[in-house]
Amino acid sequence: MIGSNFSLGITILLGIVILALGVFFGLLYLGIDRKLVARMQGRIGPPIRQPFRDVSKLLMKESIIPDDAISWLFKFAPVLCLMGAAVLLLYVPLFGQPALLEGSGDIIVVLYLLIIPALALVLAGFSSSSPFATVGAQREMVTLMSYEFPLVMSVVAIAWHTGHVTGASPFLFSTLAAFPIWGQVGPVGIIGAVLLLLVLLFIIPGELSKIPFDMAEAETELAGGVLVEYSGRNFALFYVANAVKAIALVAIVVGLFFPYNLSPVIGIGAAIPATIVDGIFFLVKVFLVMFVSVMVARAAMARFKIDQASKIYFISSTLVGLLGLILLWIDLVI
């Protein structure tokens, strides 16, 4: 009993540390994102520490609740959003280490958890009684339904191929780390895996409501959309949740396609130095994925209309993902 309680206490403590690191690096990458995009567009941009200032300022401000809002749901939605993003971190490999709850869930659980922050945004929009927020919530629902199928198909395709080749449990990140997809496929399979990677890279800005898929917020059209009525601490929770979700989402892509550690390559065997090197290497991989999928897209593209976004995700991304799946199947049979 004592050993069980001690183990539970260690798990809770590690969970708090992971959440703190997720918040810190999520806000840090958000600051880097804003700075680099500004530079790419010929602007100076805010300082990298600006997201930390924003959160600290919002936490000191009053949270105003609209008179016609569903009060309890309006206040619960940001908590649900942050909780969903925080739990997601516990099931995803971070800093070159296995997920904290490795073995207690698999990639299917992660896919379900990814839906929670988006649903929290929808609840926030509908509960605020604002027509701008309602339209934003409707757009968020359409976007969610559009990218969910190609997202699931791409992830399941990688797991399916891994399971057939290795015979190991395919929906565990530990299996994907032990058998990276690039080492299992031939030339045809490599093309298929690249297509699936491109689909996931294209889905990331939609999951994070970033340009060109920020129709649900659309400040120039909807004055902030789903979050137009939020302020103070409630808005800060959404702000932090989005930063945490960004880290978790990119970590999923890294875990699926780039589950490599640097320490074995350069011959570091000691535990602590290897952990530090692999953690830094993980942060570099996260930055590169964010740079390609979020920062470059934000700097180079304008916002899509909601019907355009729906067609791109539900039709174009699905067809590309299906082609990638077919190529992986062909790679198995030839």
Coordinates of C-alpha atoms in Angstrom, one line a residue:
M1 CA 0.0 0.0 0.0
I2 CA 2.8 2.4 0.9
G3 CA 4.7 1.6 -2.3
S4 CA 1.5 2.1 -4.3
N5 CA 0.8 5.5 -2.7
F6 CA 4.5 6.5 -3.2
S7 CA 4.3 5.5 -6.9
L8 CA 1.1 7.5 -7.3
G9 CA 2.6 10.5 -5.7
I10 CA 5.7 10.4 -8.0
T11 CA 3.4 10.1 -11.0
I12 CA 1.3 13.1 -9.9
L13 CA 4.5 15.1 -9.2
L14 CA 5.9 14.2 -12.7
G15 CA 2.6 15.1 -14.2
I16 CA 2.8 18.6 -12.6
V17 CA 6.3 19.0 -13.9
I18 CA 5.3 18.0 -17.4
L19 CA 2.4 20.4 -17.4
A20 CA 4.7 23.2 -16.2
L21 CA 7.2 22.5 -18.9
G22 CA 4.4 22.2 -21.5
V23 CA 3.1 25.7 -20.5
F24 CA 6.6 27.2 -20.5
F25 CA 7.7 25.8 -23.9
G26 CA 4.3 26.3 -25.4
L27 CA 4.4 30.0 -24.5
L28 CA 8.0 30.2 -25.6
Y29 CA 7.3 28.8 -29.0
L30 CA 4.3 31.1 -29.3
G31 CA 6.6 34.0 -28.7
I32 CA 9.2 32.7 -31.3
D33 CA 6.3 32.1 -33.7
R34 CA 5.1 35.7 -33.5
K35 CA 8.6 37.1 -33.7
L36 CA 9.7 35.1 -36.7
V37 CA 6.4 35.6 -38.6
A38 CA 6.8 39.3 -38.1
R39 CA 10.3 39.3 -39.4
M40 CA 9.2 37.3 -42.5
Q41 CA 6.6 39.9 -43.2
G42 CA 9.0 42.8 -42.7
R43 CA 7.8 43.8 -39.3
I44 CA 9.6 44.1 -36.0
G45 CA 7.1 42.1 -34.0
P46 CA 6.7 41.7 -30.2
P47 CA 9.5 40.4 -28.0
I48 CA 9.6 36.6 -27.5
R49 CA 8.6 37.0 -23.9
Q50 CA 5.3 38.7 -24.9
P51 CA 3.1 35.6 -24.4
F52 CA 4.3 35.4 -20.7
R53 CA 3.4 39.0 -20.3
D54 CA 0.0 38.5 -21.8
V55 CA -0.8 35.6 -19.5
S56 CA 0.4 37.4 -16.4
K57 CA -1.6 40.5 -17.3
L58 CA -4.8 38.5 -18.1
L59 CA -4.6 36.6 -14.7
M60 CA -4.7 40.0 -12.9
K61 CA -7.8 41.2 -14.8
E62 CA -11.4 40.5 -14.0
S63 CA -13.3 37.8 -15.9
I64 CA -16.5 39.4 -17.2
I65 CA -19.5 37.2 -17.8
P66 CA -22.2 38.4 -20.3
D67 CA -25.7 38.8 -18.8
D68 CA -27.3 36.4 -21.2
A69 CA -24.6 33.8 -21.1
I70 CA -25.0 30.3 -19.6
S71 CA -22.8 31.2 -16.7
W72 CA -21.7 27.8 -15.5
L73 CA -20.9 26.6 -19.0
F74 CA -19.2 29.8 -19.9
K75 CA -16.8 29.4 -16.9
F76 CA -16.3 25.7 -17.3
A77 CA -15.4 25.7 -21.0
P78 CA -11.9 27.2 -20.5
V79 CA -11.2 24.8 -17.7
L80 CA -12.2 21.9 -19.8
C81 CA -10.0 23.2 -22.7
L82 CA -6.9 23.4 -20.5
M83 CA -7.6 20.0 -18.8
G84 CA -7.9 18.3 -22.2
A85 CA -4.7 19.8 -23.4
A86 CA -2.9 19.0 -20.1
V87 CA -4.0 15.4 -20.1
L88 CA -2.9 15.0 -23.7
L89 CA 0.7 15.8 -22.6
L90 CA 0.7 12.8 -20.3
Y91 CA 0.0 10.3 -23.2
V92 CA 2.6 11.8 -25.6
P93 CA 6.3 11.1 -25.6
L94 CA 8.1 14.4 -24.7
F95 CA 11.8 15.4 -24.5
G96 CA 13.0 12.1 -25.9
Q97 CA 11.4 10.1 -23.1
P98 CA 8.4 7.7 -23.0
A99 CA 5.0 9.2 -22.2
L100 CA 4.3 9.4 -18.5
L101 CA 1.2 7.2 -18.9
E102 CA 2.8 4.9 -21.4
G103 CA 0.9 1.6 -21.3
S104 CA -2.2 3.2 -19.8
G105 CA -3.4 4.4 -23.2
D106 CA -2.5 4.4 -26.9
I107 CA -2.7 6.6 -30.0
I108 CA -6.5 6.0 -30.1
V109 CA -6.8 7.6 -26.7
V110 CA -4.7 10.5 -27.9
L111 CA -6.9 11.1 -30.9
Y112 CA -10.0 11.2 -28.7
L113 CA -8.2 13.7 -26.3
L114 CA -7.4 16.0 -29.2
I115 CA -11.1 16.6 -29.7
I116 CA -11.7 17.9 -26.2
P117 CA -10.1 21.4 -26.6
A118 CA -11.9 22.0 -29.9
L119 CA -15.2 20.9 -28.3
A120 CA -14.5 23.3 -25.4
L121 CA -14.2 26.2 -27.8
V122 CA -17.5 25.2 -29.4
L123 CA -19.2 25.2 -26.0
A124 CA -17.6 28.5 -25.1
G125 CA -18.9 30.1 -28.3
F126 CA -22.5 28.8 -27.9
S127 CA -22.6 29.6 -24.2
S128 CA -21.6 33.2 -24.5
S129 CA -24.9 34.3 -26.3
S130 CA -22.9 36.5 -28.7
P131 CA -23.8 36.2 -32.4
F132 CA -20.1 36.6 -33.3
A133 CA -19.2 33.8 -30.9
T134 CA -22.0 31.6 -32.2
V135 CA -20.8 31.9 -35.8
G136 CA -17.3 31.2 -34.6
A137 CA -18.5 28.1 -32.8
Q138 CA -20.2 26.9 -35.9
R139 CA -17.1 27.4 -38.0
E140 CA -15.0 25.6 -35.4
M141 CA -17.4 22.6 -35.6
V142 CA -17.2 22.5 -39.4
T143 CA -13.4 22.7 -39.3
L144 CA -13.2 19.9 -36.7
M145 CA -15.4 17.6 -38.7
S146 CA -13.4 18.4 -41.9
Y147 CA -9.9 17.6 -40.6
E148 CA -10.8 14.8 -38.2
F149 CA -11.1 12.1 -40.9
P150 CA -7.8 12.7 -42.7
L151 CA -6.1 13.0 -39.3
V152 CA -7.4 9.7 -38.1
M153 CA -6.7 8.0 -41.4
S154 CA -3.1 9.2 -41.5
V155 CA -2.3 8.1 -38.0
V156 CA -4.1 4.7 -38.4
A157 CA -2.2 4.1 -41.7
I158 CA 1.2 4.5 -40.0
A159 CA 0.1 2.2 -37.1
W160 CA -1.4 -0.4 -39.5
H161 CA 1.7 -0.6 -41.5
T162 CA 3.9 -0.9 -38.4
G163 CA 1.7 -3.7 -37.0
H164 CA 1.9 -5.7 -40.2
V165 CA 5.7 -5.4 -40.5
T166 CA 6.7 -5.9 -36.9
G167 CA 3.8 -7.9 -35.3
A168 CA 4.1 -5.6 -32.3
S169 CA 1.2 -3.6 -30.8
P170 CA 0.9 -0.9 -33.4
F171 CA -1.0 1.8 -31.5
L172 CA 1.7 2.4 -28.9
F173 CA 4.2 5.2 -29.2
S174 CA 6.9 2.9 -27.8
T175 CA 6.3 0.6 -30.8
L176 CA 6.6 3.4 -33.2
A177 CA 9.8 4.6 -31.5
A178 CA 11.3 1.1 -31.7
F179 CA 10.3 0.7 -35.3
P180 CA 10.3 4.0 -37.1
I181 CA 8.3 4.1 -40.3
W182 CA 11.2 5.1 -42.4
G183 CA 13.1 1.9 -41.6
Q184 CA 10.2 -0.3 -42.6
V185 CA 9.4 0.9 -46.1
G186 CA 10.9 0.8 -49.5
P187 CA 10.8 3.6 -52.1
V188 CA 7.1 3.3 -52.7
G189 CA 6.4 3.2 -49.0
I190 CA 8.6 6.3 -48.4
I191 CA 6.5 8.3 -50.9
G192 CA 3.3 7.1 -49.0
A193 CA 4.8 8.0 -45.6
V194 CA 5.8 11.5 -46.9
L195 CA 2.2 12.1 -48.2
L196 CA 0.8 11.1 -44.8
L197 CA 3.3 13.4 -43.1
L198 CA 2.3 16.3 -45.4
V199 CA -1.4 15.7 -44.4
L200 CA -0.6 15.9 -40.7
L201 CA 1.6 19.0 -41.2
F202 CA -1.4 20.7 -43.0
I203 CA -3.8 19.7 -40.3
I204 CA -1.7 21.3 -37.5
P205 CA -2.7 24.9 -38.2
G206 CA -6.3 23.8 -38.4
E207 CA -6.1 22.1 -35.0
L208 CA -4.5 25.2 -33.6
S209 CA -6.8 27.7 -35.4
K210 CA -3.9 29.4 -37.0
I211 CA -3.8 31.2 -40.3
P212 CA -4.9 30.2 -42.9
F213 CA -7.4 28.2 -40.8
D214 CA -8.4 30.7 -38.2
M215 CA -11.9 31.2 -39.5
A216 CA -13.4 30.5 -36.0
E217 CA -11.7 33.6 -34.5
A218 CA -11.3 35.8 -37.6
E219 CA -10.7 39.1 -35.8
T220 CA -11.5 41.2 -39.0
E221 CA -14.8 39.4 -39.5
L222 CA -16.0 38.1 -36.1
A223 CA -14.1 40.4 -33.7
G224 CA -12.5 37.3 -32.1
G225 CA -15.2 34.8 -32.8
V226 CA -15.6 32.1 -30.2
L227 CA -13.6 34.0 -27.6
V228 CA -15.0 37.5 -28.3
E229 CA -16.8 37.6 -24.9
Y230 CA -13.9 36.2 -22.9
S231 CA -11.6 38.2 -20.7
G232 CA -9.3 38.0 -17.7
R233 CA -8.5 34.6 -16.1
N234 CA -11.0 32.7 -18.4
F235 CA -9.3 34.0 -21.5
A236 CA -5.9 33.3 -20.0
L237 CA -6.9 29.6 -19.6
F238 CA -7.8 29.4 -23.3
Y239 CA -4.5 31.2 -24.2
V240 CA -2.4 28.7 -22.1
A241 CA -4.4 25.7 -23.4
N242 CA -3.7 26.6 -27.0
A243 CA 0.0 26.9 -26.3
V244 CA 0.0 23.5 -24.5
K245 CA -2.0 21.9 -27.2
A246 CA 0.5 23.1 -29.8
I247 CA 3.3 21.3 -28.0
A248 CA 1.3 18.1 -27.6
L249 CA 0.1 18.1 -31.2
V250 CA 3.6 18.7 -32.7
A251 CA 4.9 16.0 -30.3
I252 CA 2.5 13.6 -31.8
V253 CA 3.8 14.2 -35.3
V254 CA 7.4 13.9 -34.0
G255 CA 6.5 10.6 -32.2
L256 CA 4.9 9.2 -35.4
F257 CA 7.5 10.2 -37.9
F258 CA 10.7 11.3 -36.1
P259 CA 11.0 9.2 -32.9
Y260 CA 14.7 9.3 -32.9
N261 CA 17.1 10.3 -30.1
L262 CA 20.5 11.9 -30.6
S263 CA 22.4 10.4 -27.7
P264 CA 22.8 6.9 -29.2
V265 CA 24.1 8.4 -32.4
I266 CA 26.8 10.5 -30.8
G267 CA 27.7 7.8 -28.2
I268 CA 26.4 9.3 -25.0
G269 CA 25.5 6.5 -22.6
A270 CA 25.3 8.2 -19.2
A271 CA 21.7 8.7 -18.2
I272 CA 21.6 12.4 -17.2
P273 CA 23.7 13.8 -20.2
A274 CA 21.7 11.5 -22.6
T275 CA 18.4 12.9 -21.2
I276 CA 19.6 16.5 -21.6
V277 CA 20.8 15.9 -25.2
D278 CA 17.7 14.0 -26.2
G279 CA 15.5 16.7 -24.6
I280 CA 17.2 19.5 -26.5
F281 CA 17.0 17.4 -29.7
F282 CA 13.3 17.0 -29.2
L283 CA 12.8 20.7 -28.8
V284 CA 14.7 21.2 -32.1
K285 CA 12.4 18.8 -33.8
V286 CA 9.4 20.5 -32.4
F287 CA 10.6 23.9 -33.6
L288 CA 11.3 22.6 -37.1
V289 CA 7.8 21.0 -37.4
M290 CA 6.2 24.2 -36.1
F291 CA 8.3 26.4 -38.4
V292 CA 7.2 24.4 -41.5
S293 CA 3.5 23.8 -40.6
V294 CA 2.6 27.0 -38.7
M295 CA 5.1 29.8 -39.1
V296 CA 5.7 29.6 -42.9
A297 CA 2.0 29.1 -43.5
R298 CA 1.1 32.1 -41.4
A299 CA 3.6 34.4 -43.1
A300 CA 2.8 33.3 -46.7
M301 CA -1.0 32.7 -46.8
A302 CA -4.2 34.6 -46.1
R303 CA -7.2 33.2 -44.3
F304 CA -9.4 30.7 -46.2
K305 CA -13.1 31.0 -46.3
I306 CA -14.9 28.3 -44.3
D307 CA -16.1 26.4 -47.4
Q308 CA -12.6 26.5 -48.8
A309 CA -11.1 25.1 -45.6
S310 CA -13.8 22.4 -45.5
K311 CA -13.1 21.3 -49.1
I312 CA -9.3 21.4 -48.5
Y313 CA -9.5 19.1 -45.5
F314 CA -12.4 16.8 -46.2
I315 CA -11.6 16.3 -49.9
S316 CA -8.0 17.2 -50.8
S317 CA -6.4 16.1 -47.5
T318 CA -8.5 12.9 -47.5
L319 CA -7.5 12.0 -51.1
V320 CA -3.8 12.7 -50.4
G321 CA -4.0 10.6 -47.2
L322 CA -5.8 7.8 -49.0
L323 CA -3.1 7.8 -51.7
G324 CA -0.4 7.6 -49.0
L325 CA -2.3 4.6 -47.4
I326 CA -2.5 2.9 -50.8
L327 CA 1.2 3.4 -51.4
L328 CA 2.0 1.9 -48.0
W329 CA -0.2 -1.1 -48.8
I330 CA 1.6 -1.5 -52.2
D331 CA 4.9 -1.4 -50.3
L332 CA 3.7 -4.3 -48.2
V333 CA 2.7 -6.6 -51.1
I334 CA 5.6 -6.0 -53.5

